[in-house]
Each structure stands twice: as C-alpha cells, then as structure tokens.
Coordinates of C-alpha atoms and ligand atoms in Angstrom, one line a residue:
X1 CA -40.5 14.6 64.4
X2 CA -40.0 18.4 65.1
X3 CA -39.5 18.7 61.1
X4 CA -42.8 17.1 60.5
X5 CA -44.8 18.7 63.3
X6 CA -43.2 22.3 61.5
X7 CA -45.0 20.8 58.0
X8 CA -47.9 20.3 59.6
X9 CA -48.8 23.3 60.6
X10 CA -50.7 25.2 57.9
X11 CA -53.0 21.9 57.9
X12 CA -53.6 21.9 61.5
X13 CA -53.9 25.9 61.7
X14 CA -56.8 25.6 59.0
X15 CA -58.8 23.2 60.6
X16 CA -58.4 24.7 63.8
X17 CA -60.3 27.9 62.3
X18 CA -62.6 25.8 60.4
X19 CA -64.0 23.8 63.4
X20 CA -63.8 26.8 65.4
X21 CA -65.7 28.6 63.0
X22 CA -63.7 31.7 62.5
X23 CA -62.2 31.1 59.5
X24 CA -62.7 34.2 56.7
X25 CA -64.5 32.4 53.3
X26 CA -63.6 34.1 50.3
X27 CA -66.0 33.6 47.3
X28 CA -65.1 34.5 43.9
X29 CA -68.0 35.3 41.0
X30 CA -71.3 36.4 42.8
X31 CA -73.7 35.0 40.2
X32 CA -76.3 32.5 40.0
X33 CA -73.6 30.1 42.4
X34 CA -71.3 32.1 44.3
X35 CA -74.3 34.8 45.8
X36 CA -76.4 31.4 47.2
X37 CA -73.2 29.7 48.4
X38 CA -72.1 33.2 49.9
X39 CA -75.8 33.2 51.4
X40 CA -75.2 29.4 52.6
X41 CA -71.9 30.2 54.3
X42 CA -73.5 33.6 56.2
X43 CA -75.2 31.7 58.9
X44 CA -72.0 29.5 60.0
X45 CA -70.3 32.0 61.8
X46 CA -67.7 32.4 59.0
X47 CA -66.9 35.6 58.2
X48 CA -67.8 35.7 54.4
X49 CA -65.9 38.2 52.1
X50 CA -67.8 37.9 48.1
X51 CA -65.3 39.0 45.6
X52 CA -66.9 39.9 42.1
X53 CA -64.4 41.5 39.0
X54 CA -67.8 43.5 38.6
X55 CA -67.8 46.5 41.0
X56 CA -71.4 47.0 40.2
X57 CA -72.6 44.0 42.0
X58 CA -70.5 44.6 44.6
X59 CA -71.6 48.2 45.2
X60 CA -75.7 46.8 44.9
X61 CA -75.1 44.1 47.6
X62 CA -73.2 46.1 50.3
X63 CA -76.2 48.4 49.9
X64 CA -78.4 45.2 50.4
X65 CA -79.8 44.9 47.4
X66 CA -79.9 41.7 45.4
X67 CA -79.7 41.3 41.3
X68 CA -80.6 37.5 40.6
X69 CA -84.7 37.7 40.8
X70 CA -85.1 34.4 42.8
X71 CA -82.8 36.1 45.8
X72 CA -84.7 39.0 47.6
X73 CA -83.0 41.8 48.9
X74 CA -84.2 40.9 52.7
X75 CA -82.6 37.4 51.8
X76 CA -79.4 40.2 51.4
X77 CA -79.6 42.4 53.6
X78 CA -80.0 39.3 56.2
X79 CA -76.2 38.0 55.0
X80 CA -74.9 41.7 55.9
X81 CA -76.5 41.5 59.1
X82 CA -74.6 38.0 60.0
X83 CA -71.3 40.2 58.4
X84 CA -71.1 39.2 54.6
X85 CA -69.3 42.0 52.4
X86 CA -69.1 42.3 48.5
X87 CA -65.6 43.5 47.0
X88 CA -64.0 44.3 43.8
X89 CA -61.0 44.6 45.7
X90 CA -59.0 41.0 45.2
X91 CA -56.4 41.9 47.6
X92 CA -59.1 41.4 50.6
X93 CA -58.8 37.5 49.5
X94 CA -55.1 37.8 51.7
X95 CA -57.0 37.4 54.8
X96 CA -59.0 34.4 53.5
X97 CA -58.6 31.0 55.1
X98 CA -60.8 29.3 52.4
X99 CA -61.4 30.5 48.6
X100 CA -64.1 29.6 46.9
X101 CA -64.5 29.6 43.0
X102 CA -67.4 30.3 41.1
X103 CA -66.2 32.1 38.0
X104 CA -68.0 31.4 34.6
X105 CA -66.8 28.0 31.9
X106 CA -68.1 28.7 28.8
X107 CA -67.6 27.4 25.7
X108 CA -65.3 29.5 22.6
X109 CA -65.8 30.3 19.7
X110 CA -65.0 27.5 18.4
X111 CA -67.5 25.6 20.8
X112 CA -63.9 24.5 22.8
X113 CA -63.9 24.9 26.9
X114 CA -63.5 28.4 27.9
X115 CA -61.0 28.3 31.0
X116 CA -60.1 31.9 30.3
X117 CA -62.2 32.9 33.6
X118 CA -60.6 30.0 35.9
X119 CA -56.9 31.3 35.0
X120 CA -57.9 34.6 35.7
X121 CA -59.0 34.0 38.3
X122 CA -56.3 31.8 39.3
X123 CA -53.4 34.5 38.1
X124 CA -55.3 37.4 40.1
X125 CA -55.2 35.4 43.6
X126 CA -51.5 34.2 43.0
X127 CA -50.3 37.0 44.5
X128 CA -52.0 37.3 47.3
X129 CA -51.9 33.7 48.6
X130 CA -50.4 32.1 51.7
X131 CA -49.4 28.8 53.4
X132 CA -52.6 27.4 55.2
X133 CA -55.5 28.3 52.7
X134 CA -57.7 26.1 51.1
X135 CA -58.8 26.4 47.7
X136 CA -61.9 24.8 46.0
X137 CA -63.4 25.2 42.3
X138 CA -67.0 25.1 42.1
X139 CA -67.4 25.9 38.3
X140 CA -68.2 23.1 36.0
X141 CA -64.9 21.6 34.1
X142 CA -63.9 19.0 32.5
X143 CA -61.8 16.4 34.6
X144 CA -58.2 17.5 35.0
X145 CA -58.9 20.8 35.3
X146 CA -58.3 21.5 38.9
X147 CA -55.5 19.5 39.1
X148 CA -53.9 20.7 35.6
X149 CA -55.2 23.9 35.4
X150 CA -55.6 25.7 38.5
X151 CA -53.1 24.2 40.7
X152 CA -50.2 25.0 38.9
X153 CA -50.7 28.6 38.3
X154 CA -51.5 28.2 42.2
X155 CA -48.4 26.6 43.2
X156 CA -46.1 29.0 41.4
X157 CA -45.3 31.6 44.4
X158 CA -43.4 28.2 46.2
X159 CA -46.8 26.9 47.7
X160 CA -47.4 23.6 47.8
X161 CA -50.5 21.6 47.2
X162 CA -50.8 19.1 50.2
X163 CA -48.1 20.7 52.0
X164 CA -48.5 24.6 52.3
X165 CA -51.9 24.8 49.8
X166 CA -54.9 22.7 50.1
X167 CA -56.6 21.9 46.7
X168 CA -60.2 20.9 46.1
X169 CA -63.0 20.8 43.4
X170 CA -66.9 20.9 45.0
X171 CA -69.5 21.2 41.9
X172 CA -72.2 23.1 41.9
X173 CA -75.8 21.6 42.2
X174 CA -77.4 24.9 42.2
X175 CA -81.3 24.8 40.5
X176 CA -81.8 28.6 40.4
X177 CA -85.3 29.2 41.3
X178 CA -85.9 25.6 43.0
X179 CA -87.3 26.4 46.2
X180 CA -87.6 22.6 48.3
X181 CA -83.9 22.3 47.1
X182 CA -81.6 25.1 48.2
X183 CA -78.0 25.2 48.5
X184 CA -77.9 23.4 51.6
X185 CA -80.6 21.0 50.7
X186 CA -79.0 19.5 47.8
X187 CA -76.4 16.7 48.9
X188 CA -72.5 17.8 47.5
X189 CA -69.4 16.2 45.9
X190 CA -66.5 16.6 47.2
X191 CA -62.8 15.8 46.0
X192 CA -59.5 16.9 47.4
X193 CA -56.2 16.8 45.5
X194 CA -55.2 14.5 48.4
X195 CA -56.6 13.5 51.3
X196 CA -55.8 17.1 53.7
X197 CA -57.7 18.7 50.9
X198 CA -60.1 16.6 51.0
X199 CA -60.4 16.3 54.8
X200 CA -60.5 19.9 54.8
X201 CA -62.7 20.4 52.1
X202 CA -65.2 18.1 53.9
X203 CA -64.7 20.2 57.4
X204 CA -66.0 23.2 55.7
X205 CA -68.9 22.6 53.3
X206 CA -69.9 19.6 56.6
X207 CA -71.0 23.0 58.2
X208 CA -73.5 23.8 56.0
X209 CA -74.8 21.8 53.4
X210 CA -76.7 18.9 54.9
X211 CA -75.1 15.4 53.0
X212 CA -71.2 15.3 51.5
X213 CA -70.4 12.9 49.1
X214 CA -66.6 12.8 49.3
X215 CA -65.1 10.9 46.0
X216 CA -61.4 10.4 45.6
X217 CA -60.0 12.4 43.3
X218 CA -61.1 16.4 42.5
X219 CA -61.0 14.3 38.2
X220 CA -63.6 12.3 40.0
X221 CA -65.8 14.6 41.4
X222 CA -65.3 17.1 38.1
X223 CA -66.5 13.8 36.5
X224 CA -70.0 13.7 38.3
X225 CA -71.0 17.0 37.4
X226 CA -70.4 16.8 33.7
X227 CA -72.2 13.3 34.1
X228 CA -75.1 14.7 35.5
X229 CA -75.2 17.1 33.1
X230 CA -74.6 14.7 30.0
X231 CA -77.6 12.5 31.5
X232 CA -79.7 15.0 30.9
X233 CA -78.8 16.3 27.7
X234 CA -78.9 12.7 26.2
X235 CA -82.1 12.1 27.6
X236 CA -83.8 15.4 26.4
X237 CA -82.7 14.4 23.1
X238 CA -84.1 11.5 23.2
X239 CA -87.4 12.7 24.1
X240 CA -87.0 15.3 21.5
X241 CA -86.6 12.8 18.9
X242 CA -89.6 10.4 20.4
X243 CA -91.4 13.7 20.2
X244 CA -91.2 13.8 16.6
X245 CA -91.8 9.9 15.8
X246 CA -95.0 10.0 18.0
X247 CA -96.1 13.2 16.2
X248 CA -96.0 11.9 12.8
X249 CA -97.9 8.8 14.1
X250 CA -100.4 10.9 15.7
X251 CA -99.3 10.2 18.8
X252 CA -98.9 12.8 21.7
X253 CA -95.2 12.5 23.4
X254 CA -96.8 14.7 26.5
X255 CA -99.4 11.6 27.1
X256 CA -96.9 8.8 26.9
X257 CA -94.2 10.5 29.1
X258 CA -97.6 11.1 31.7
X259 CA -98.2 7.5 31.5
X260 CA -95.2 6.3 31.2
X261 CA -93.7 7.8 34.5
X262 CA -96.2 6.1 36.6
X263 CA -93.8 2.9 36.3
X264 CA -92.2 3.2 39.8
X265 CA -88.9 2.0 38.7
X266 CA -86.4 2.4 35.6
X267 CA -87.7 5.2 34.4
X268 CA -87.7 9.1 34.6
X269 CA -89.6 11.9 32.9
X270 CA -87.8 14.1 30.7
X271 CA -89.4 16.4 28.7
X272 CA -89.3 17.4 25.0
X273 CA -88.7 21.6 24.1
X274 CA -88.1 24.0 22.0
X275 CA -84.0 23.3 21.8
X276 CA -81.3 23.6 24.9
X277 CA -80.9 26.4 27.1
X278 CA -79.3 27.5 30.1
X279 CA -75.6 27.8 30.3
X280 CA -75.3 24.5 31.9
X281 CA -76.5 21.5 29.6
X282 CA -76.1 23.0 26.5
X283 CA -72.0 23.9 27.1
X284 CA -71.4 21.4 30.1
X285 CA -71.1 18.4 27.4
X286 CA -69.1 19.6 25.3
X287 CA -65.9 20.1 27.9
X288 CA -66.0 15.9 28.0
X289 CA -66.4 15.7 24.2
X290 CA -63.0 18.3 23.9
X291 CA -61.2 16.4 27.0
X292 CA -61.9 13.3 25.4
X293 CA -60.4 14.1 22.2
X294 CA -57.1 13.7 24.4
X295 CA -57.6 10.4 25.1
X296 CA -58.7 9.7 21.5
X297 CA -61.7 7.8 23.0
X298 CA -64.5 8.5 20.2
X299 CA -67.9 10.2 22.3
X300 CA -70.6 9.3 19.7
X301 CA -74.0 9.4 22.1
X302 CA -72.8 13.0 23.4
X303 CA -72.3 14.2 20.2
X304 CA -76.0 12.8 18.8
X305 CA -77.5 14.7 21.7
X306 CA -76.3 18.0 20.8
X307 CA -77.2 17.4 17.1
X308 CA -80.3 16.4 18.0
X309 CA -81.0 19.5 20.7
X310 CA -78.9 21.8 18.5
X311 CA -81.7 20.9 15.5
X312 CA -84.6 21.9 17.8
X313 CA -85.3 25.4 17.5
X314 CA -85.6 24.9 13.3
X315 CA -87.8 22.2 13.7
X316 CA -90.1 24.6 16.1
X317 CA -90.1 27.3 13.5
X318 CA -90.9 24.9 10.5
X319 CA -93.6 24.0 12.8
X320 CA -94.6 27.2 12.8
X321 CA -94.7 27.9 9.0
X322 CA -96.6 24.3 8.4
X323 CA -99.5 25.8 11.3
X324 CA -99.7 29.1 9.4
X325 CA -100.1 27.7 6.0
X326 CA -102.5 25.1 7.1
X327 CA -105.0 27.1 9.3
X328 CA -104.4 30.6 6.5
X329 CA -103.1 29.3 3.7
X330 CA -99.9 31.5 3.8
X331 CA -96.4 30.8 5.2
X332 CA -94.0 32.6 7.5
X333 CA -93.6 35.3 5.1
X334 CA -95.2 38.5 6.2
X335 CA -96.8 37.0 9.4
X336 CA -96.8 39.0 13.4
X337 CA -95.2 36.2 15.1
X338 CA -95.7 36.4 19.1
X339 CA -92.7 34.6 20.9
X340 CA -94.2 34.0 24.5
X341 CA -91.2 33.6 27.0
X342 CA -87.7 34.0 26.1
X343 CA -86.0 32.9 29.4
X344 CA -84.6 29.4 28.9
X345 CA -86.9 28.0 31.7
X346 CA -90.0 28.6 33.4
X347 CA -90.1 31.4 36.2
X348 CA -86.6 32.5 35.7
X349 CA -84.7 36.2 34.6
X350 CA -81.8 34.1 33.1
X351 CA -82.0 33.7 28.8
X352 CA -78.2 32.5 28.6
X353 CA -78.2 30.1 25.2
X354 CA -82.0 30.4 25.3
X355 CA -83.3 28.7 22.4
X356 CA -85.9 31.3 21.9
X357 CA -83.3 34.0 20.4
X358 CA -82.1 31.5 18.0
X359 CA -85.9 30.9 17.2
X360 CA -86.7 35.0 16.6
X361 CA -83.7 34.8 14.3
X362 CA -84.8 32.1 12.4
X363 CA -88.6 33.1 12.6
X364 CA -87.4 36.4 11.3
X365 CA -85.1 35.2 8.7
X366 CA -88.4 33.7 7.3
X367 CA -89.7 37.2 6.9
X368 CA -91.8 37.1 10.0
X369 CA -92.4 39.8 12.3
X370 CA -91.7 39.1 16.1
X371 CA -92.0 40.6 19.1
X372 CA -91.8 39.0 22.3
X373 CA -93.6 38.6 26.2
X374 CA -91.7 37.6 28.8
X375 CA -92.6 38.7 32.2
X376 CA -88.9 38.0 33.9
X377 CA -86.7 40.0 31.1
X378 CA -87.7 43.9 30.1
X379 CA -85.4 44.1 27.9
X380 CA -83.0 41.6 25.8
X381 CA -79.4 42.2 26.9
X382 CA -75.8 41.8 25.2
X383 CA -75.3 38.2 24.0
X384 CA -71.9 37.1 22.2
X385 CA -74.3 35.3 19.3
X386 CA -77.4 37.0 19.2
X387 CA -76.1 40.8 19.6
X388 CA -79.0 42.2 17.3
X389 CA -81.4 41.4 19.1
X390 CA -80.6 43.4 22.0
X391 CA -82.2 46.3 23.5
X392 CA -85.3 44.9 21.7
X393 CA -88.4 45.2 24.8
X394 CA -91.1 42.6 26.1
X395 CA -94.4 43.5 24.5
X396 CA -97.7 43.2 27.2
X397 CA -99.7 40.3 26.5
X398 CA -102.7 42.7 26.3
X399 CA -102.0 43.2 22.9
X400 CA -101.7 39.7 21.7
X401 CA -105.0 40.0 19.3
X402 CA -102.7 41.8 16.8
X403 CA -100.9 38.8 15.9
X404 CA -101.3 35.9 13.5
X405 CA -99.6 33.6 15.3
X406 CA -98.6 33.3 19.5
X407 CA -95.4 30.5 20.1
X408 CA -95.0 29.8 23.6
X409 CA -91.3 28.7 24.0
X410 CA -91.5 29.1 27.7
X411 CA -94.0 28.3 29.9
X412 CA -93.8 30.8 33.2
X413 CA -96.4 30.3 36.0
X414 CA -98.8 33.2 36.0
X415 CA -99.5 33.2 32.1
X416 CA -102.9 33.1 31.4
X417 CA -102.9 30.7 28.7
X418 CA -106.9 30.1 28.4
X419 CA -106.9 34.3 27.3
X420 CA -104.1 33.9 25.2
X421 CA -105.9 31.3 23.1
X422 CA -108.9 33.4 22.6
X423 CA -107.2 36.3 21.4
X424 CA -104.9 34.9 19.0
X425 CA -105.8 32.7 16.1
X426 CA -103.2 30.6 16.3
X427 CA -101.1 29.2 19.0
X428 CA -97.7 26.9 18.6
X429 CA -96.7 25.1 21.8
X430 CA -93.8 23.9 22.4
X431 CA -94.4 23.1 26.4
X432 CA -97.4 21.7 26.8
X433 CA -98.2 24.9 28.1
X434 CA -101.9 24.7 27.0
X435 CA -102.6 21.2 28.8
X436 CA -105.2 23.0 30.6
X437 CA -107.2 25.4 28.0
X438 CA -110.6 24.7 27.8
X439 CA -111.7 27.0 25.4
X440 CA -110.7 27.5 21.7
X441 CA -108.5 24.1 21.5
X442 CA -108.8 23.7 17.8
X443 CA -106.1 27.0 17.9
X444 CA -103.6 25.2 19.8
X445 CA -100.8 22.9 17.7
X446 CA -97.9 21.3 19.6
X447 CA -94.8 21.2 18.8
Ligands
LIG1 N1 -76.2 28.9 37.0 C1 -76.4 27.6 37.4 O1 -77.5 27.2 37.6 C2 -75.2 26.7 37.6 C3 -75.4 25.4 38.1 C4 -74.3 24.6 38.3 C5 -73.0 25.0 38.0 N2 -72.8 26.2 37.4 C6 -71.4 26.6 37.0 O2 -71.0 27.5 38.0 C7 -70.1 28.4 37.4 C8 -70.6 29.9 37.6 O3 -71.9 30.0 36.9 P1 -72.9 31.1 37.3 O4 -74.2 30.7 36.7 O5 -72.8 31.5 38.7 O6 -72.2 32.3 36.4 P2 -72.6 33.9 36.5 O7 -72.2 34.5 35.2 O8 -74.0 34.1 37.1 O9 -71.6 34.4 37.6 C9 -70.2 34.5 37.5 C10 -69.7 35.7 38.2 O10 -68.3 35.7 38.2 C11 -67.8 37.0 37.9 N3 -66.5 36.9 37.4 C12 -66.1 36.6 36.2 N4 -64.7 36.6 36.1 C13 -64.3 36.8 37.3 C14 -63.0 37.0 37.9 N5 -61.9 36.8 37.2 N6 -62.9 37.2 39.2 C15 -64.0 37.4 40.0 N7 -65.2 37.3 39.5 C16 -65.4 37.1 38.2 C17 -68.9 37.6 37.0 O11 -68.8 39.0 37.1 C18 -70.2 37.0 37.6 O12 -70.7 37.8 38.6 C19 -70.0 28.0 35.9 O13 -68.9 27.1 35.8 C20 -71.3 27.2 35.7 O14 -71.2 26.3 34.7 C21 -73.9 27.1 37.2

C-alpha cells in the first residue's frame, strides 16, 4: 500500500496543480497553433511560458507584439498582462507541469512525413524533464507517432509513461482567421497513452476549451485528425473533377453545389479551386498513405485525391491559354498575366503550398509575364520549392489596365471585383469570385 501510494504521487501532484490552477503550461512552436492555444490557456490562471526555437518571435511577443495577422497585438499584450512569456530559452520548460507541442509535420523531399521537428523537439526537452509532467502533441501525425515516436525519446532519462510521465496527443482544430470558431469554441480530441494521461489530459484542456471528446488511444485520436483532413481532400477532388465534367457540358459546378446544398441532409458543400493549399490538407494525407504502406493495406481513394488536386493548378493555366487565344487570338506566349491573391485562402497572410506559386511558375514557363496582388503578403518569402520566386512584391490593383489577362486564384474580402473587370480585358476565375459583377460579364471565364 505505502509502495503504491509512493507511485502515485507524480499523478496525484499534477492534478492537484491542474485543478488548483497553478500549474506552469509550457507550449512549444508559437505559430498559427501554439500562439492561439498559448492565448486560450492565458485566462485559466495557468502560468503560460511559450517556447519558440525562433528568438525573433519571442523577442516581438514579450514586447506585445503579435506576427500572425489574424491575432492583434492588444489580443498580445492582454496574455502578458494575465502573465504569458515568450522564450528561446528551452531550459525554462524544467519548471513546467504540462508541455504542449505544436512544432511543424511536413512532408520530405520525397513527399514522406517530416518528424524531424517532433524529435527535435523531443531530444531538446529530454533533458530537462521530470517525474509528474504531462506531455501532449498537438501537431498533426500519422497514428503511432506519439506512442512510437515521441515517447520513447521521452522515456529515455528513466521516466516512465503512466508511471513517472504522462503521455497524450490533443489535435489541433485551429481555422486561422475563423472568427465564430476560436480555439475554445471548437470541440477537442483527446487521447492519453493510458488512462492517467488521459485523465489528465482531459483535466487540463476541460479548463478551457468548451466540449472534450476523449477517444481511447492517442493512435485513435491521431486517427481523427488525419480523417478530417482526408475527408476533405477527397471531397475537394471530387468537386474538382465534377467541375470539369459540368464545364464541358456547359454546366456551371458553382450553381449545382448552390442548389444542391439546400438538401438538409447527406450532403455538404465543398468547393472546386485552383489546386490545394495550406500546409494542412495538401501534406496531412499523405502521413496515412506512408503509415499505411506498413501495414501493406493499399490507400487508392487518398491517392486519386491528391492526383486529382495535385493536377489543378495546370488545368487553371491551360485555362488561361484557351481564354487568351479565344478572346485575342494569341496564346500564353508574350502575355501580362495578373495573378490576383496568392495566399492559399481567402483573408489570410499564410501562402504555405499555395497553389498560386505553382501557377506563376507554370504561367511563366509559358512565356507569360506575371506579377501578382495580394493585399495580406508584401512580399513573397523563402519557400523550399518555389525559392525563385522570392522577394518578388505585390503589385497595386490600380494598375491592373496594363494587363491582358487578370486570374483570380484567391478571393479576399475587400477586392473590388466589379473595377477589376472593367479594367482588364480578360478575367480567369477560379473562385467564383465574380458571382456578383454586374458590369462587363462577357470578360469573366471560370475556371
Ligand atoms: N496552421 C493550421 O491551421 C493548423 C491546423 C491544425 C493543425 N496544424 C498542425 O499543427 C502543427 C503546427 O502548425 P503551425 O501552423 O502552427 O506551424 P507554424 O510553422 O506556424 O509554427 C510552428 C512553430 O514552431 C517553431 N519550431 C520549429 N521547431 C521547433 C523546435 N524544435 N522547438 C521549438 N519551436 C520550434 C517554429 O519556429 C514556428 O514558430 C503542424 O503539425 C500542423 O500540421 C496546423
């Protein structure tokens, strides 16, 4: 009895703090997850300690300044007032009760999961662990991960998951920009790597996001999120390839999704586009596809998908090239081509696997001339695939009469779409942008 009171007592210690609400939350990777779950956890009383490998963000938000668009700096400066702190320092993780994990998955070279970040991760905190913490991963993974992955490089100081170390995976359901569904807002998975993790797990995040759904397993709830993630993918492929079908029958694809989602049951919109972006849907797939290789279960519908959405952004630009030559009579070759919108959805600073970069390459490999408008990014960044096109500058849309041909491949709020059309001749639409123009229709082709 005394031996298993002793064991015990790192479990009991941590939901002691946790209920009291003076545990210290550590978060690791401030982006577009870790700075709203870091916000989130500010007003529970937690002290919140955000750990970035970037000293740079760290620096901005201890001066209360934010670096993600859709989070003001008040919204900042309102977490340091309830006591959040930004490091670089990962030693200050020692004194957390909690760690939470928000480091980047992407996909290699090779288009294999990128875990790179996760161990990293994983191998910097080693150190500086102790009996009585809990661990969760919020980054999106294949299933196995947490349990194959991350807690053995956890467990190898002599911790114990269960025992001395308290495992769990929690994805992330973050929409950035979405304001009626914030983090708390948006009901979240939980699994534990055993039921004190998951007990514990469900202690914390209970305190601030307003409906858990506790699964078994952390494989279970790293499960949902690629499943969510897949759903979508699948289904914007599908819509993609209705888009085309419908177009050669002279059909509009925007119309029939209109009408078609005013069935109240069994179905849901999804909407056709100019290829995948985001570094959720068009990577998250692909870690099932590589896990699943393991298992040697084939994966045939995820693999379609990303064809299909992979195939997009050349089926834009030959739409472009067949519009030029119909309305003047000459191709791609030679032609100003304005890209409207590079970010990889609407009213958002974030052009991660954008299909629009893709689309300049190809619309320049043509021989066209682009420039691009995009209200939410200055100035194109570093990308690992697309490193030429950096440092190239958003063009105002006040000049947009000097072009031969306008492509909207992203449809921000606040574009005034009716002008656009009456100062360009030609205008390629691959949102349904234009829905609304009144004026000069017979410039506008979808795509
Ligand atoms: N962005 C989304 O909308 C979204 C939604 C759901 C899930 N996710 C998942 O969440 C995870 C994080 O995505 P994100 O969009 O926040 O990425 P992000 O690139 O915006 O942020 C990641 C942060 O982690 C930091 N970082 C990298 N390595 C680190 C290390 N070893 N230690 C500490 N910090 C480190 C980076 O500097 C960066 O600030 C990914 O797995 C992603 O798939 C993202």
């Amino acid at each position: 009895m005394q031996e298993h009171v002793k064991s015990d007592a790192p479990f009991a210690t941590l939901m002691r703090r946790i209920a009291d609400r003076r545990a210290t939350v550590g978060v690791i990777g401030l982006g577009y997850v870790g700075l709203p779950l870091s916000r989130a956890l500010a007003g529970t009383g937690h002290r919140v300690i955000g750990y970035d490998v970037d000293p740079v963000k760290a620096e901005k938000l201890n001066a209360g300044h934010s670096y993600i668009r859709h989070i003001t700096d008040e919204s900042i400066q309102a977490m340091r007032d309830k006591g959040f702190e930004a490091t670089a320092d990962v030693a200050r993780l020692a004194t957390a009760d909690a760690i939470l994990i928000c480091v980047p998955t992407p996909l290699s070279r090779n288009r294999e999961p990128d875990l790179s970040y996760v161990e990293m991760t994983a191998e910097s905190l080693a150190p500086y662990l102790r009996a009585g913490q809990l661990v969760v991963l919020e980054s999106t993974t294949y299933p196995g991960t947490t349990a194959e992955v991350l807690k053995p490089i956890l467990e190898k100081g002599g911790l114990k998951s269960e025992e001395t170390l308290f495992i769990a995976y929690s994805p992330e359901r973050e929409d950035p920009g979405n304001i009626e569904f914030g983090t708390t807002r948006i009901p979240k998975v939980v699994g534990g790597d055993g039921p004190k993790a998951a007990e514990a797990v469900a202690a914390l995040y209970g305190q601030f996001i307003d409906k858990l759904v506790p699964v078994s397993s952390t494989q279970t709830a790293e499960a949902v999120k690629l499943t969510e993630n897949i759903f979508r993918s699948v289904n914007i492929a599908l819509v993609n390839e209705l888009k085309l079908v419908y177009e050669a029958m002279g059909i509009d694809i925007w119309e029939v999704i209109d009408a078609a989602k005013t069935k109240p049951f069994g179905f849901m919109p999804f909407y056709p586009g100019p290829g995948l972006g985001g570094h959720c849907i068009p990577i998250d797939p692909f870690y099932l596809t590589w896990k699943a290789r393991e298992f040697e279960v084939p994966v045939r519908f995820i693999e379609l998908a990303g064809e299909i959405n992979t195939a997009m952004p050349r089926i834009v630009v030959d739409h472009v090239a067949a519009a030029l030559d119909a309305k003047t009579g000459k191709g791609l070759n030679g032609a100003r081509v304005l890209v409207v919108g590079i970010a990889y959805k609407k009213n958002v600073d974030d052009m991660r696997e954008s299909p629009a970069l893709r689309i300049i390459e190809l619309l320049e490999s043509r021989g066209a001339k682009t420039d691009y408008h995009d209200p939410f990014i200055p100035m194109i960044g570093p990308t690992r695939e697309h490193g030429a096109l950096a440092g190239r500058r958003s063009v105002p849309l006040s000049g947009a009469a000097g072009y031969d041909l306008a492509l909207i491949v992203t449809d921000h709020d606040g574009i005034d779409w009716e002008a656009l059309a009456a100062a360009v001749p030609l205008v390629v639409d691959t949102r349904n942008a234009t829905r609304d123009v009144k004026t000069n229709r017979d410039r506008i082709v979808k795509a």
